[in-house]
Amino acid sequence: MKFLADLHTHTVASGHAYSTVYENAAAAAERGLKIMAITDHGPALPGGAHEYHFWNMRILPKEISGVRILPGVEANIVNAKGELDLDNDSLSQLDVVLVGLHPLCGYEPGSVKENTDVLIRAMSNPNVHILAHPGNPWFPIDPDRIVEAAGRYNVLLEINNSSFVKSRPGGEEMTREVARAAFESGLDIILGSDAHLASLVGGFEQAAKEAAAIGFGADRIVNTDPDRVLKFLRSKRETA
Ligand SMILES: [Zn+2]
Ligand SMILES: [Zn+2]
């Protein structure tokens, strides 16, 4: 399987990532990617980028080294209402909006029901494209309800390569459960590298292996096809 888009990458602007836009883009080009989104952490995460960072992304070139660059964010959930750390005006200016649960951002881990409810409320925001790393050991969720809501709100579920490598030890099984539930219900998925270093951009090996083991072929993994990625992103903005 060949992956041509990575919609989840971080730069030095995230505070705990170590490469620049140009370093990431060069790495993406080397891996043969056609599309790379820059999705630094939103302002609520300690060390995350300031609101001005996202506002100013309009100065980024549309393309670097032949790779289409999409301005984006990995937004945080700041309360039990599922509100995000950028307002809808700012979010609607960005091409790719991921939402993920992280501790210390306002919403702290609750029960399975509370965590699931807050994610569903966040997914109901029409500016949100992708639910990042749903398999997070600190925030247990109900995979079936998450998959149902993703289908209802046209939000892609991400199978996050880092969840299987280093970032979220203990998250592997929850990630598999979400992927299995998505597979069973006919929902397509996207793989994300969640790279915090240029050499990890476009790295999907582990997530790809897991997705294939569940039964996902290229036709059901959106980031194998750049046109499909762009079509999906547009489908959200038309409804936003
Ligand atoms: Zn991070
Ligand atoms: Zn991330």
JSON list of N, CA and C and ligand atoms in Angstrom, two decimals, residues 8-10 14 16 39-41 74 98 102 132-133 158 160 162 168 193-196, ligand 2:
[
{"chain": "A", "resi": 8, "resn": "HIS", "atom": "N", "xyz": [-1.28, 14.75, 9.60]},
{"chain": "A", "resi": 8, "resn": "HIS", "atom": "CA", "xyz": [-1.02, 14.95, 11.03]},
{"chain": "A", "resi": 8, "resn": "HIS", "atom": "C", "xyz": [0.49, 15.04, 11.28]},
{"chain": "A", "resi": 9, "resn": "THR", "atom": "N", "xyz": [1.02, 16.27, 11.26]},
{"chain": "A", "resi": 9, "resn": "THR", "atom": "CA", "xyz": [2.46, 16.48, 11.52]},
{"chain": "A", "resi": 9, "resn": "THR", "atom": "C", "xyz": [2.65, 17.72, 12.41]},
{"chain": "A", "resi": 10, "resn": "HIS", "atom": "N", "xyz": [3.71, 17.71, 13.17]},
{"chain": "A", "resi": 10, "resn": "HIS", "atom": "CA", "xyz": [4.02, 18.81, 14.08]},
{"chain": "A", "resi": 10, "resn": "HIS", "atom": "C", "xyz": [5.37, 19.44, 13.74]},
{"chain": "A", "resi": 14, "resn": "SER", "atom": "N", "xyz": [4.96, 23.43, 18.04]},
{"chain": "A", "resi": 14, "resn": "SER", "atom": "CA", "xyz": [4.21, 22.67, 19.04]},
{"chain": "A", "resi": 14, "resn": "SER", "atom": "C", "xyz": [4.88, 22.68, 20.41]},
{"chain": "A", "resi": 16, "resn": "HIS", "atom": "N", "xyz": [7.01, 20.77, 21.77]},
{"chain": "A", "resi": 16, "resn": "HIS", "atom": "CA", "xyz": [7.71, 19.51, 22.07]},
{"chain": "A", "resi": 16, "resn": "HIS", "atom": "C", "xyz": [7.92, 18.70, 20.78]},
{"chain": "A", "resi": 39, "resn": "THR", "atom": "N", "xyz": [-0.10, 20.47, 11.42]},
{"chain": "A", "resi": 39, "resn": "THR", "atom": "CA", "xyz": [-1.16, 20.49, 12.44]},
{"chain": "A", "resi": 39, "resn": "THR", "atom": "C", "xyz": [-0.55, 20.59, 13.83]},
{"chain": "A", "resi": 40, "resn": "ASP", "atom": "N", "xyz": [0.00, 21.77, 14.12]},
{"chain": "A", "resi": 40, "resn": "ASP", "atom": "CA", "xyz": [0.57, 21.95, 15.46]},
{"chain": "A", "resi": 40, "resn": "ASP", "atom": "C", "xyz": [-0.53, 22.00, 16.51]},
{"chain": "A", "resi": 41, "resn": "HIS", "atom": "N", "xyz": [-0.11, 21.72, 17.75]},
{"chain": "A", "resi": 41, "resn": "HIS", "atom": "CA", "xyz": [-1.06, 21.70, 18.85]},
{"chain": "A", "resi": 41, "resn": "HIS", "atom": "C", "xyz": [-1.66, 23.09, 19.07]},
{"chain": "A", "resi": 74, "resn": "GLU", "atom": "N", "xyz": [-4.08, 20.77, 15.39]},
{"chain": "A", "resi": 74, "resn": "GLU", "atom": "CA", "xyz": [-4.62, 19.70, 16.22]},
{"chain": "A", "resi": 74, "resn": "GLU", "atom": "C", "xyz": [-5.23, 20.40, 17.43]},
{"chain": "A", "resi": 98, "resn": "LEU", "atom": "N", "xyz": [-7.84, 18.82, 13.07]},
{"chain": "A", "resi": 98, "resn": "LEU", "atom": "CA", "xyz": [-7.89, 17.58, 13.85]},
{"chain": "A", "resi": 98, "resn": "LEU", "atom": "C", "xyz": [-8.35, 17.96, 15.25]},
{"chain": "A", "resi": 102, "resn": "HIS", "atom": "N", "xyz": [-6.14, 15.55, 24.97]},
{"chain": "A", "resi": 102, "resn": "HIS", "atom": "CA", "xyz": [-4.83, 15.58, 25.63]},
{"chain": "A", "resi": 102, "resn": "HIS", "atom": "C", "xyz": [-5.06, 16.07, 27.05]},
{"chain": "A", "resi": 132, "resn": "ALA", "atom": "N", "xyz": [-8.32, 12.72, 15.94]},
{"chain": "A", "resi": 132, "resn": "ALA", "atom": "CA", "xyz": [-6.94, 12.21, 16.06]},
{"chain": "A", "resi": 132, "resn": "ALA", "atom": "C", "xyz": [-6.87, 11.17, 17.19]},
{"chain": "A", "resi": 133, "resn": "HIS", "atom": "N", "xyz": [-6.04, 10.18, 16.96]},
{"chain": "A", "resi": 133, "resn": "HIS", "atom": "CA", "xyz": [-5.77, 9.11, 17.94]},
{"chain": "A", "resi": 133, "resn": "HIS", "atom": "C", "xyz": [-6.90, 8.81, 18.93]},
{"chain": "A", "resi": 158, "resn": "GLU", "atom": "N", "xyz": [-8.86, 8.68, 12.71]},
{"chain": "A", "resi": 158, "resn": "GLU", "atom": "CA", "xyz": [-7.45, 8.47, 12.42]},
{"chain": "A", "resi": 158, "resn": "GLU", "atom": "C", "xyz": [-6.91, 7.25, 13.15]},
{"chain": "A", "resi": 160, "resn": "ASN", "atom": "N", "xyz": [-3.54, 6.17, 14.32]},
{"chain": "A", "resi": 160, "resn": "ASN", "atom": "CA", "xyz": [-2.36, 6.98, 14.56]},
{"chain": "A", "resi": 160, "resn": "ASN", "atom": "C", "xyz": [-1.13, 6.09, 14.72]},
{"chain": "A", "resi": 162, "resn": "SER", "atom": "N", "xyz": [1.79, 6.71, 15.83]},
{"chain": "A", "resi": 162, "resn": "SER", "atom": "CA", "xyz": [2.49, 6.86, 17.12]},
{"chain": "A", "resi": 162, "resn": "SER", "atom": "C", "xyz": [1.82, 6.07, 18.23]},
{"chain": "A", "resi": 168, "resn": "ARG", "atom": "N", "xyz": [1.73, 6.62, 23.07]},
{"chain": "A", "resi": 168, "resn": "ARG", "atom": "CA", "xyz": [0.60, 6.33, 23.94]},
{"chain": "A", "resi": 168, "resn": "ARG", "atom": "C", "xyz": [0.62, 4.87, 24.37]},
{"chain": "A", "resi": 193, "resn": "SER", "atom": "N", "xyz": [0.69, 10.11, 10.83]},
{"chain": "A", "resi": 193, "resn": "SER", "atom": "CA", "xyz": [1.98, 9.78, 11.45]},
{"chain": "A", "resi": 193, "resn": "SER", "atom": "C", "xyz": [2.09, 10.40, 12.84]},
{"chain": "A", "resi": 194, "resn": "ASP", "atom": "N", "xyz": [1.47, 11.59, 13.03]},
{"chain": "A", "resi": 194, "resn": "ASP", "atom": "CA", "xyz": [1.64, 12.35, 14.27]},
{"chain": "A", "resi": 194, "resn": "ASP", "atom": "C", "xyz": [3.13, 12.62, 14.50]},
{"chain": "A", "resi": 195, "resn": "ALA", "atom": "N", "xyz": [3.85, 12.89, 13.39]},
{"chain": "A", "resi": 195, "resn": "ALA", "atom": "CA", "xyz": [5.30, 13.08, 13.48]},
{"chain": "A", "resi": 195, "resn": "ALA", "atom": "C", "xyz": [5.64, 14.32, 14.31]},
{"chain": "A", "resi": 196, "resn": "HIS", "atom": "N", "xyz": [6.55, 14.15, 15.26]},
{"chain": "A", "resi": 196, "resn": "HIS", "atom": "CA", "xyz": [7.09, 15.27, 16.02]},
{"chain": "A", "resi": 196, "resn": "HIS", "atom": "C", "xyz": [8.56, 15.50, 15.64]},
{"chain": "B", "resi": 2, "resn": "ZN", "atom": "ZN", "xyz": [-0.53, 15.12, 17.21]}
]
